[in-house]
């Protein structure tokens, strides 16, 4: 009798479990997936997200579409953030964008996908396509995305397009903290285009005028010196770099540029042509970093070892 009751208890327990399993809803699988992620069980999380997704495929209600997007985003994030499986993550992010293009999760998916395509596949144009599609939805981070578009065109060596995209940022997002970055990038792109040197100089100068406290301001001044040196105006380049010494985070880099420009000037003089010693003549040196920072000529001489 006891054995028979035990058998019936077992059967009832199995039946109860079966009924409970049949009553599972997508939201239950979603919660189990989140719990599994928290407990560092990504494979189990993927199984639960897949179950939720498959159940939601049969439901076209607005609520189901919302949950479907969340299930796909959750699975893609597990592949990428937990398992670092780039191929699988890219596939599911694309699936999410295709099936739920207007969902908030699709916007996030485009931004992540753009980075994955750029970094792991070097698909720069594919990355730009995703960023551009994200920008069409006017997200809060539009200024940053616009900067990423411009920067990616620079990586493509499409400097005219980079300049155009970088220029959009100050025009559309004047209060963004990315404006100085965009101006610097715009000037860099202009400097790479033949015949645009003066425009590049003007843009660097604009950055320094508008954002004198930006960490990019001394770098802009250094680049201005390089442009002047490339144009053969070594005296103006030296003058620019001496000013740059006061604020540049790497004074030795600036001092090296000054030294090279000084040598070029010496070699251009009638007396210096063909004479090695003239190139290293210190009698008419431009100001050193010590002098530029307010030190006396005697202190500068000691710094040079004279």
PDB file of C-alpha atoms in Angstrom:
ATOM      1  CA  UNK A   1       0.000   0.000   0.000  1.00  0.00           C
ATOM      2  CA  UNK A   2       2.754   2.388   0.955  1.00  0.00           C
ATOM      3  CA  UNK A   3       4.664   1.519  -2.213  1.00  0.00           C
ATOM      4  CA  UNK A   4       1.539   2.195  -4.320  1.00  0.00           C
ATOM      5  CA  UNK A   5       1.013   5.614  -2.693  1.00  0.00           C
ATOM      6  CA  UNK A   6       4.647   6.469  -3.278  1.00  0.00           C
ATOM      7  CA  UNK A   7       4.294   5.585  -6.963  1.00  0.00           C
ATOM      8  CA  UNK A   8       1.204   7.799  -7.295  1.00  0.00           C
ATOM      9  CA  UNK A   9       3.005  10.669  -5.556  1.00  0.00           C
ATOM     10  CA  UNK A  10       5.805  10.379  -8.069  1.00  0.00           C
ATOM     11  CA  UNK A  11       3.376  10.359 -10.990  1.00  0.00           C
ATOM     12  CA  UNK A  12       1.534  13.388  -9.635  1.00  0.00           C
ATOM     13  CA  UNK A  13       4.794  15.268  -9.128  1.00  0.00           C
ATOM     14  CA  UNK A  14       5.877  14.600 -12.701  1.00  0.00           C
ATOM     15  CA  UNK A  15       2.443  15.641 -13.936  1.00  0.00           C
ATOM     16  CA  UNK A  16       2.604  18.846 -11.941  1.00  0.00           C
ATOM     17  CA  UNK A  17       5.989  19.634 -13.401  1.00  0.00           C
ATOM     18  CA  UNK A  18       4.675  18.986 -16.897  1.00  0.00           C
ATOM     19  CA  UNK A  19       1.707  21.281 -16.346  1.00  0.00           C
ATOM     20  CA  UNK A  20       3.977  23.936 -14.897  1.00  0.00           C
ATOM     21  CA  UNK A  21       6.262  23.618 -17.904  1.00  0.00           C
ATOM     22  CA  UNK A  22       3.317  24.040 -20.256  1.00  0.00           C
ATOM     23  CA  UNK A  23       2.298  27.174 -18.438  1.00  0.00           C
ATOM     24  CA  UNK A  24       5.685  28.845 -18.847  1.00  0.00           C
ATOM     25  CA  UNK A  25       5.438  32.171 -20.599  1.00  0.00           C
ATOM     26  CA  UNK A  26       8.055  34.108 -22.557  1.00  0.00           C
ATOM     27  CA  UNK A  27       8.470  36.443 -19.607  1.00  0.00           C
ATOM     28  CA  UNK A  28       9.399  33.454 -17.431  1.00  0.00           C
ATOM     29  CA  UNK A  29      12.139  32.409 -19.831  1.00  0.00           C
ATOM     30  CA  UNK A  30      13.367  36.000 -20.022  1.00  0.00           C
ATOM     31  CA  UNK A  31      13.672  36.155 -16.248  1.00  0.00           C
ATOM     32  CA  UNK A  32      15.508  32.827 -16.140  1.00  0.00           C
ATOM     33  CA  UNK A  33      17.883  34.126 -18.794  1.00  0.00           C
ATOM     34  CA  UNK A  34      18.638  37.224 -16.732  1.00  0.00           C
ATOM     35  CA  UNK A  35      19.149  35.092 -13.635  1.00  0.00           C
ATOM     36  CA  UNK A  36      21.527  32.835 -15.542  1.00  0.00           C
ATOM     37  CA  UNK A  37      23.572  35.823 -16.695  1.00  0.00           C
ATOM     38  CA  UNK A  38      23.801  37.085 -13.130  1.00  0.00           C
ATOM     39  CA  UNK A  39      24.968  33.633 -12.031  1.00  0.00           C
ATOM     40  CA  UNK A  40      27.587  33.504 -14.818  1.00  0.00           C
ATOM     41  CA  UNK A  41      25.854  30.763 -16.814  1.00  0.00           C
ATOM     42  CA  UNK A  42      25.753  32.269 -20.325  1.00  0.00           C
ATOM     43  CA  UNK A  43      24.963  29.027 -22.154  1.00  0.00           C
ATOM     44  CA  UNK A  44      21.847  28.539 -20.053  1.00  0.00           C
ATOM     45  CA  UNK A  45      20.892  32.174 -20.633  1.00  0.00           C
ATOM     46  CA  UNK A  46      21.064  31.628 -24.387  1.00  0.00           C
ATOM     47  CA  UNK A  47      18.782  28.599 -24.109  1.00  0.00           C
ATOM     48  CA  UNK A  48      16.191  30.615 -22.188  1.00  0.00           C
ATOM     49  CA  UNK A  49      16.354  33.560 -24.589  1.00  0.00           C
ATOM     50  CA  UNK A  50      15.884  31.142 -27.486  1.00  0.00           C
ATOM     51  CA  UNK A  51      12.820  29.570 -25.851  1.00  0.00           C
ATOM     52  CA  UNK A  52      11.298  32.994 -25.254  1.00  0.00           C
ATOM     53  CA  UNK A  53      12.005  34.055 -28.828  1.00  0.00           C
ATOM     54  CA  UNK A  54      10.486  30.906 -30.340  1.00  0.00           C
ATOM     55  CA  UNK A  55       7.310  31.331 -28.304  1.00  0.00           C
ATOM     56  CA  UNK A  56       7.042  34.984 -29.345  1.00  0.00           C
ATOM     57  CA  UNK A  57       7.361  34.181 -33.048  1.00  0.00           C
ATOM     58  CA  UNK A  58       3.759  32.970 -32.992  1.00  0.00           C
ATOM     59  CA  UNK A  59       2.526  36.242 -31.524  1.00  0.00           C
ATOM     60  CA  UNK A  60       2.346  39.451 -33.581  1.00  0.00           C
ATOM     61  CA  UNK A  61       0.882  41.642 -30.867  1.00  0.00           C
ATOM     62  CA  UNK A  62       2.727  44.880 -30.019  1.00  0.00           C
ATOM     63  CA  UNK A  63       3.643  43.469 -26.620  1.00  0.00           C
ATOM     64  CA  UNK A  64       5.125  40.367 -28.219  1.00  0.00           C
ATOM     65  CA  UNK A  65       7.204  42.452 -30.627  1.00  0.00           C
ATOM     66  CA  UNK A  66       8.624  44.391 -27.689  1.00  0.00           C
ATOM     67  CA  UNK A  67       9.609  41.202 -25.898  1.00  0.00           C
ATOM     68  CA  UNK A  68      10.980  39.652 -29.082  1.00  0.00           C
ATOM     69  CA  UNK A  69      13.331  42.604 -29.493  1.00  0.00           C
ATOM     70  CA  UNK A  70      14.448  42.244 -25.891  1.00  0.00           C
ATOM     71  CA  UNK A  71      15.050  38.518 -26.293  1.00  0.00           C
ATOM     72  CA  UNK A  72      17.177  39.037 -29.398  1.00  0.00           C
ATOM     73  CA  UNK A  73      19.105  41.883 -27.789  1.00  0.00           C
ATOM     74  CA  UNK A  74      19.675  39.788 -24.684  1.00  0.00           C
ATOM     75  CA  UNK A  75      20.998  36.854 -26.708  1.00  0.00           C
ATOM     76  CA  UNK A  76      23.249  39.076 -28.830  1.00  0.00           C
ATOM     77  CA  UNK A  77      24.651  40.732 -25.716  1.00  0.00           C
ATOM     78  CA  UNK A  78      25.413  37.344 -24.192  1.00  0.00           C
ATOM     79  CA  UNK A  79      27.313  36.298 -27.307  1.00  0.00           C
ATOM     80  CA  UNK A  80      29.286  39.533 -27.317  1.00  0.00           C
ATOM     81  CA  UNK A  81      29.668  40.641 -23.700  1.00  0.00           C
ATOM     82  CA  UNK A  82      29.772  37.268 -21.956  1.00  0.00           C
ATOM     83  CA  UNK A  83      31.281  34.919 -24.528  1.00  0.00           C
ATOM     84  CA  UNK A  84      33.101  37.262 -26.933  1.00  0.00           C
ATOM     85  CA  UNK A  85      31.697  35.342 -29.891  1.00  0.00           C
ATOM     86  CA  UNK A  86      31.812  38.113 -32.465  1.00  0.00           C
ATOM     87  CA  UNK A  87      30.373  36.188 -35.410  1.00  0.00           C
ATOM     88  CA  UNK A  88      27.332  34.993 -33.472  1.00  0.00           C
ATOM     89  CA  UNK A  89      26.788  38.410 -31.913  1.00  0.00           C
ATOM     90  CA  UNK A  90      26.888  40.142 -35.290  1.00  0.00           C
ATOM     91  CA  UNK A  91      24.382  37.651 -36.688  1.00  0.00           C
ATOM     92  CA  UNK A  92      21.859  38.157 -33.874  1.00  0.00           C
ATOM     93  CA  UNK A  93      22.269  41.952 -33.832  1.00  0.00           C
ATOM     94  CA  UNK A  94      21.501  41.942 -37.560  1.00  0.00           C
ATOM     95  CA  UNK A  95      18.494  39.703 -36.958  1.00  0.00           C
ATOM     96  CA  UNK A  96      17.217  42.132 -34.329  1.00  0.00           C
ATOM     97  CA  UNK A  97      17.617  45.130 -36.655  1.00  0.00           C
ATOM     98  CA  UNK A  98      15.836  43.311 -39.479  1.00  0.00           C
ATOM     99  CA  UNK A  99      12.893  42.024 -37.440  1.00  0.00           C
ATOM    100  CA  UNK A 100      12.383  44.976 -35.072  1.00  0.00           C
ATOM    101  CA  UNK A 101      13.799  48.033 -36.860  1.00  0.00           C
ATOM    102  CA  UNK A 102      11.917  50.592 -34.745  1.00  0.00           C
ATOM    103  CA  UNK A 103      12.608  49.061 -31.347  1.00  0.00           C
ATOM    104  CA  UNK A 104      14.891  50.935 -28.929  1.00  0.00           C
ATOM    105  CA  UNK A 105      17.005  47.784 -28.769  1.00  0.00           C
ATOM    106  CA  UNK A 106      17.672  48.075 -32.504  1.00  0.00           C
ATOM    107  CA  UNK A 107      19.206  51.503 -32.034  1.00  0.00           C
ATOM    108  CA  UNK A 108      21.587  50.082 -29.440  1.00  0.00           C
ATOM    109  CA  UNK A 109      22.256  47.118 -31.721  1.00  0.00           C
ATOM    110  CA  UNK A 110      23.271  49.396 -34.610  1.00  0.00           C
ATOM    111  CA  UNK A 111      25.766  51.260 -32.443  1.00  0.00           C
ATOM    112  CA  UNK A 112      27.334  48.057 -31.131  1.00  0.00           C
ATOM    113  CA  UNK A 113      27.297  46.481 -34.587  1.00  0.00           C
ATOM    114  CA  UNK A 114      29.071  49.513 -36.043  1.00  0.00           C
ATOM    115  CA  UNK A 115      31.911  49.040 -33.571  1.00  0.00           C
ATOM    116  CA  UNK A 116      32.136  45.292 -34.175  1.00  0.00           C
ATOM    117  CA  UNK A 117      32.262  45.773 -37.944  1.00  0.00           C
ATOM    118  CA  UNK A 118      34.938  48.452 -37.654  1.00  0.00           C
ATOM    119  CA  UNK A 119      37.196  46.746 -35.128  1.00  0.00           C
ATOM    120  CA  UNK A 120      36.826  43.036 -35.872  1.00  0.00           C
ATOM    121  CA  UNK A 121      36.042  42.970 -39.594  1.00  0.00           C
ATOM    122  CA  UNK A 122      37.561  46.277 -40.759  1.00  0.00           C
ATOM    123  CA  UNK A 123      34.288  46.826 -42.594  1.00  0.00           C
ATOM    124  CA  UNK A 124      34.500  50.599 -42.314  1.00  0.00           C
ATOM    125  CA  UNK A 125      31.742  51.371 -44.783  1.00  0.00           C
ATOM    126  CA  UNK A 126      29.442  48.879 -43.108  1.00  0.00           C
ATOM    127  CA  UNK A 127      30.194  50.596 -39.815  1.00  0.00           C
ATOM    128  CA  UNK A 128      29.356  53.995 -41.317  1.00  0.00           C
ATOM    129  CA  UNK A 129      26.066  52.606 -42.649  1.00  0.00           C
ATOM    130  CA  UNK A 130      25.030  51.475 -39.171  1.00  0.00           C
ATOM    131  CA  UNK A 131      26.033  54.773 -37.554  1.00  0.00           C
ATOM    132  CA  UNK A 132      24.177  56.752 -40.210  1.00  0.00           C
ATOM    133  CA  UNK A 133      21.038  54.664 -39.713  1.00  0.00           C
ATOM    134  CA  UNK A 134      21.302  55.245 -35.969  1.00  0.00           C
ATOM    135  CA  UNK A 135      21.658  58.998 -36.523  1.00  0.00           C
ATOM    136  CA  UNK A 136      18.415  59.056 -38.507  1.00  0.00           C
ATOM    137  CA  UNK A 137      16.596  58.264 -35.264  1.00  0.00           C
ATOM    138  CA  UNK A 138      18.024  61.351 -33.524  1.00  0.00           C
ATOM    139  CA  UNK A 139      19.329  59.557 -30.429  1.00  0.00           C
ATOM    140  CA  UNK A 140      20.662  61.487 -27.417  1.00  0.00           C
ATOM    141  CA  UNK A 141      24.234  60.575 -28.368  1.00  0.00           C
ATOM    142  CA  UNK A 142      23.935  61.969 -31.915  1.00  0.00           C
ATOM    143  CA  UNK A 143      26.960  64.261 -31.562  1.00  0.00           C
ATOM    144  CA  UNK A 144      29.192  61.358 -30.572  1.00  0.00           C
ATOM    145  CA  UNK A 145      27.859  59.215 -33.427  1.00  0.00           C
ATOM    146  CA  UNK A 146      28.432  62.039 -35.913  1.00  0.00           C
ATOM    147  CA  UNK A 147      32.023  62.290 -34.711  1.00  0.00           C
ATOM    148  CA  UNK A 148      32.443  58.520 -35.136  1.00  0.00           C
ATOM    149  CA  UNK A 149      31.189  58.791 -38.730  1.00  0.00           C
ATOM    150  CA  UNK A 150      33.724  61.518 -39.504  1.00  0.00           C
ATOM    151  CA  UNK A 151      36.541  59.615 -37.801  1.00  0.00           C
ATOM    152  CA  UNK A 152      35.742  56.452 -39.737  1.00  0.00           C
ATOM    153  CA  UNK A 153      35.911  58.355 -43.024  1.00  0.00           C
ATOM    154  CA  UNK A 154      39.371  59.517 -41.935  1.00  0.00           C
ATOM    155  CA  UNK A 155      40.337  55.862 -41.403  1.00  0.00           C
ATOM    156  CA  UNK A 156      39.087  55.197 -44.929  1.00  0.00           C
ATOM    157  CA  UNK A 157      41.389  58.018 -46.103  1.00  0.00           C
ATOM    158  CA  UNK A 158      38.356  59.722 -47.591  1.00  0.00           C
ATOM    159  CA  UNK A 159      39.527  63.097 -46.330  1.00  0.00           C
ATOM    160  CA  UNK A 160      37.066  65.341 -48.217  1.00  0.00           C
ATOM    161  CA  UNK A 161      34.110  63.369 -46.837  1.00  0.00           C
ATOM    162  CA  UNK A 162      35.694  63.329 -43.387  1.00  0.00           C
ATOM    163  CA  UNK A 163      35.952  67.122 -43.493  1.00  0.00           C
ATOM    164  CA  UNK A 164      32.290  67.426 -44.490  1.00  0.00           C
ATOM    165  CA  UNK A 165      31.093  65.072 -41.763  1.00  0.00           C
ATOM    166  CA  UNK A 166      33.254  66.695 -39.085  1.00  0.00           C
ATOM    167  CA  UNK A 167      31.964  70.125 -40.084  1.00  0.00           C
ATOM    168  CA  UNK A 168      28.377  69.015 -39.439  1.00  0.00           C
ATOM    169  CA  UNK A 169      29.006  68.504 -35.746  1.00  0.00           C
ATOM    170  CA  UNK A 170      29.671  72.133 -34.694  1.00  0.00           C
ATOM    171  CA  UNK A 171      26.823  73.268 -36.936  1.00  0.00           C
ATOM    172  CA  UNK A 172      24.252  70.867 -35.496  1.00  0.00           C
ATOM    173  CA  UNK A 173      25.504  70.296 -31.959  1.00  0.00           C
ATOM    174  CA  UNK A 174      27.144  73.572 -30.979  1.00  0.00           C
ATOM    175  CA  UNK A 175      27.045  72.825 -27.244  1.00  0.00           C
ATOM    176  CA  UNK A 176      28.398  69.286 -27.494  1.00  0.00           C
ATOM    177  CA  UNK A 177      31.677  68.401 -25.761  1.00  0.00           C
ATOM    178  CA  UNK A 178      32.709  66.813 -29.068  1.00  0.00           C
ATOM    179  CA  UNK A 179      32.939  70.137 -30.923  1.00  0.00           C
ATOM    180  CA  UNK A 180      36.655  70.661 -30.248  1.00  0.00           C
ATOM    181  CA  UNK A 181      37.354  67.053 -31.281  1.00  0.00           C
ATOM    182  CA  UNK A 182      35.422  67.633 -34.488  1.00  0.00           C
ATOM    183  CA  UNK A 183      37.329  70.834 -35.272  1.00  0.00           C
ATOM    184  CA  UNK A 184      40.655  69.088 -34.725  1.00  0.00           C
ATOM    185  CA  UNK A 185      39.597  66.184 -36.955  1.00  0.00           C
ATOM    186  CA  UNK A 186      38.317  68.594 -39.598  1.00  0.00           C
ATOM    187  CA  UNK A 187      41.660  70.407 -39.631  1.00  0.00           C
ATOM    188  CA  UNK A 188      43.543  67.105 -39.873  1.00  0.00           C
ATOM    189  CA  UNK A 189      41.428  66.094 -42.860  1.00  0.00           C
ATOM    190  CA  UNK A 190      41.940  69.464 -44.567  1.00  0.00           C
ATOM    191  CA  UNK A 191      45.684  69.157 -44.063  1.00  0.00           C
ATOM    192  CA  UNK A 192      45.621  65.885 -46.011  1.00  0.00           C
ATOM    193  CA  UNK A 193      43.938  67.485 -49.036  1.00  0.00           C
ATOM    194  CA  UNK A 194      46.156  69.238 -51.540  1.00  0.00           C
ATOM    195  CA  UNK A 195      45.618  72.980 -51.593  1.00  0.00           C
ATOM    196  CA  UNK A 196      43.755  73.058 -48.269  1.00  0.00           C
ATOM    197  CA  UNK A 197      46.673  74.019 -46.004  1.00  0.00           C
ATOM    198  CA  UNK A 198      45.389  77.519 -45.275  1.00  0.00           C
ATOM    199  CA  UNK A 199      41.932  76.175 -44.430  1.00  0.00           C
ATOM    200  CA  UNK A 200      43.526  73.679 -42.077  1.00  0.00           C
ATOM    201  CA  UNK A 201      45.511  76.459 -40.370  1.00  0.00           C
ATOM    202  CA  UNK A 202      42.364  78.521 -40.002  1.00  0.00           C
ATOM    203  CA  UNK A 203      40.462  75.599 -38.472  1.00  0.00           C
ATOM    204  CA  UNK A 204      43.240  74.865 -35.971  1.00  0.00           C
ATOM    205  CA  UNK A 205      43.278  78.560 -35.054  1.00  0.00           C
ATOM    206  CA  UNK A 206      39.494  78.507 -34.675  1.00  0.00           C
ATOM    207  CA  UNK A 207      39.765  75.600 -32.260  1.00  0.00           C
ATOM    208  CA  UNK A 208      42.298  77.499 -30.133  1.00  0.00           C
ATOM    209  CA  UNK A 209      40.173  80.644 -30.128  1.00  0.00           C
ATOM    210  CA  UNK A 210      36.919  78.925 -29.235  1.00  0.00           C
ATOM    211  CA  UNK A 211      38.363  76.371 -26.826  1.00  0.00           C
ATOM    212  CA  UNK A 212      41.550  77.830 -25.302  1.00  0.00           C
ATOM    213  CA  UNK A 213      41.315  75.446 -22.333  1.00  0.00           C
ATOM    214  CA  UNK A 214      40.780  72.320 -24.424  1.00  0.00           C
ATOM    215  CA  UNK A 215      43.435  69.641 -24.108  1.00  0.00           C
ATOM    216  CA  UNK A 216      43.550  69.714 -27.906  1.00  0.00           C
ATOM    217  CA  UNK A 217      44.538  73.404 -28.071  1.00  0.00           C
ATOM    218  CA  UNK A 218      48.311  72.837 -27.656  1.00  0.00           C
ATOM    219  CA  UNK A 219      48.172  69.959 -30.132  1.00  0.00           C
ATOM    220  CA  UNK A 220      46.428  72.248 -32.612  1.00  0.00           C
ATOM    221  CA  UNK A 221      49.219  74.797 -32.206  1.00  0.00           C
ATOM    222  CA  UNK A 222      51.841  72.103 -32.775  1.00  0.00           C
ATOM    223  CA  UNK A 223      50.065  71.012 -35.961  1.00  0.00           C
ATOM    224  CA  UNK A 224      50.015  74.632 -37.124  1.00  0.00           C
ATOM    225  CA  UNK A 225      53.776  74.679 -36.773  1.00  0.00           C
ATOM    226  CA  UNK A 226      54.066  71.491 -38.823  1.00  0.00           C
ATOM    227  CA  UNK A 227      51.959  72.963 -41.608  1.00  0.00           C
ATOM    228  CA  UNK A 228      54.121  76.083 -41.706  1.00  0.00           C
ATOM    229  CA  UNK A 229      57.297  74.008 -41.753  1.00  0.00           C
ATOM    230  CA  UNK A 230      55.913  71.851 -44.573  1.00  0.00           C
ATOM    231  CA  UNK A 231      55.251  75.048 -46.509  1.00  0.00           C
ATOM    232  CA  UNK A 232      58.898  76.051 -46.076  1.00  0.00           C
ATOM    233  CA  UNK A 233      58.233  78.811 -43.541  1.00  0.00           C
ATOM    234  CA  UNK A 234      60.622  77.466 -40.926  1.00  0.00           C
ATOM    235  CA  UNK A 235      60.987  80.762 -39.087  1.00  0.00           C
ATOM    236  CA  UNK A 236      57.239  81.015 -38.528  1.00  0.00           C
ATOM    237  CA  UNK A 237      57.140  77.335 -37.600  1.00  0.00           C
ATOM    238  CA  UNK A 238      59.804  77.858 -34.939  1.00  0.00           C
ATOM    239  CA  UNK A 239      57.933  80.861 -33.588  1.00  0.00           C
ATOM    240  CA  UNK A 240      54.763  78.773 -33.390  1.00  0.00           C
ATOM    241  CA  UNK A 241      56.495  75.879 -31.652  1.00  0.00           C
ATOM    242  CA  UNK A 242      58.213  78.125 -29.123  1.00  0.00           C
ATOM    243  CA  UNK A 243      54.774  79.361 -28.119  1.00  0.00           C
ATOM    244  CA  UNK A 244      53.568  75.758 -28.066  1.00  0.00           C
ATOM    245  CA  UNK A 245      56.270  74.788 -25.549  1.00  0.00           C
ATOM    246  CA  UNK A 246      54.418  76.653 -22.821  1.00  0.00           C
ATOM    247  CA  UNK A 247      51.411  74.332 -22.847  1.00  0.00           C
ATOM    248  CA  UNK A 248      52.220  71.173 -24.824  1.00  0.00           C
ATOM    249  CA  UNK A 249      52.153  67.965 -22.717  1.00  0.00           C
ATOM    250  CA  UNK A 250      55.311  66.675 -24.457  1.00  0.00           C
ATOM    251  CA  UNK A 251      57.832  69.556 -24.616  1.00  0.00           C
ATOM    252  CA  UNK A 252      60.605  67.254 -25.862  1.00  0.00           C
ATOM    253  CA  UNK A 253      58.574  66.514 -28.996  1.00  0.00           C
ATOM    254  CA  UNK A 254      58.181  70.227 -29.650  1.00  0.00           C
ATOM    255  CA  UNK A 255      61.852  70.934 -28.929  1.00  0.00           C
ATOM    256  CA  UNK A 256      62.887  68.243 -31.421  1.00  0.00           C
ATOM    257  CA  UNK A 257      60.716  69.907 -34.068  1.00  0.00           C
ATOM    258  CA  UNK A 258      62.348  73.264 -33.302  1.00  0.00           C
ATOM    259  CA  UNK A 259      65.811  71.726 -33.604  1.00  0.00           C
ATOM    260  CA  UNK A 260      65.041  70.181 -36.984  1.00  0.00           C
ATOM    261  CA  UNK A 261      63.580  73.445 -38.286  1.00  0.00           C
ATOM    262  CA  UNK A 262      66.649  75.336 -37.056  1.00  0.00           C
ATOM    263  CA  UNK A 263      68.899  72.927 -38.934  1.00  0.00           C
ATOM    264  CA  UNK A 264      66.895  73.376 -42.096  1.00  0.00           C
ATOM    265  CA  UNK A 265      67.226  77.146 -41.770  1.00  0.00           C
ATOM    266  CA  UNK A 266      70.970  76.888 -41.243  1.00  0.00           C
ATOM    267  CA  UNK A 267      71.396  74.682 -44.283  1.00  0.00           C
ATOM    268  CA  UNK A 268      69.464  77.168 -46.409  1.00  0.00           C
ATOM    269  CA  UNK A 269      71.870  80.046 -45.732  1.00  0.00           C
ATOM    270  CA  UNK A 270      74.736  80.706 -48.138  1.00  0.00           C
ATOM    271  CA  UNK A 271      77.289  80.041 -45.403  1.00  0.00           C
ATOM    272  CA  UNK A 272      75.582  76.890 -44.253  1.00  0.00           C
ATOM    273  CA  UNK A 273      75.213  75.074 -47.569  1.00  0.00           C
ATOM    274  CA  UNK A 274      77.377  71.987 -47.419  1.00  0.00           C
ATOM    275  CA  UNK A 275      78.755  72.769 -43.959  1.00  0.00           C
ATOM    276  CA  UNK A 276      77.757  70.317 -41.282  1.00  0.00           C
ATOM    277  CA  UNK A 277      78.955  72.469 -38.396  1.00  0.00           C
ATOM    278  CA  UNK A 278      76.660  75.347 -39.367  1.00  0.00           C
ATOM    279  CA  UNK A 279      73.607  73.127 -39.035  1.00  0.00           C
ATOM    280  CA  UNK A 280      74.479  72.710 -35.357  1.00  0.00           C
ATOM    281  CA  UNK A 281      75.535  76.307 -34.700  1.00  0.00           C
ATOM    282  CA  UNK A 282      74.045  77.494 -31.401  1.00  0.00           C
ATOM    283  CA  UNK A 283      74.935  81.157 -31.685  1.00  0.00           C
ATOM    284  CA  UNK A 284      71.545  82.153 -33.100  1.00  0.00           C
ATOM    285  CA  UNK A 285      69.215  79.571 -31.654  1.00  0.00           C
ATOM    286  CA  UNK A 286      65.512  80.053 -31.271  1.00  0.00           C
ATOM    287  CA  UNK A 287      64.315  80.059 -27.698  1.00  0.00           C
ATOM    288  CA  UNK A 288      64.579  76.734 -25.925  1.00  0.00           C
ATOM    289  CA  UNK A 289      61.966  75.177 -23.695  1.00  0.00           C
ATOM    290  CA  UNK A 290      63.609  76.768 -20.620  1.00  0.00           C
ATOM    291  CA  UNK A 291      63.443  80.249 -22.139  1.00  0.00           C
ATOM    292  CA  UNK A 292      59.904  79.692 -23.367  1.00  0.00           C
ATOM    293  CA  UNK A 293      58.828  78.806 -19.843  1.00  0.00           C
ATOM    294  CA  UNK A 294      60.279  82.066 -18.470  1.00  0.00           C
ATOM    295  CA  UNK A 295      63.859  81.063 -17.633  1.00  0.00           C
ATOM    296  CA  UNK A 296      66.809  83.354 -18.223  1.00  0.00           C
ATOM    297  CA  UNK A 297      69.296  83.004 -21.073  1.00  0.00           C
ATOM    298  CA  UNK A 298      71.898  81.779 -18.567  1.00  0.00           C
ATOM    299  CA  UNK A 299      69.539  79.069 -17.303  1.00  0.00           C
ATOM    300  CA  UNK A 300      68.818  78.048 -20.869  1.00  0.00           C
ATOM    301  CA  UNK A 301      72.546  77.811 -21.596  1.00  0.00           C
ATOM    302  CA  UNK A 302      73.036  75.537 -18.597  1.00  0.00           C
ATOM    303  CA  UNK A 303      70.092  73.431 -19.768  1.00  0.00           C
ATOM    304  CA  UNK A 304      71.788  73.026 -23.146  1.00  0.00           C
ATOM    305  CA  UNK A 305      75.132  72.226 -21.539  1.00  0.00           C
ATOM    306  CA  UNK A 306      76.835  75.309 -23.006  1.00  0.00           C
TER     307      UNK A 306
END
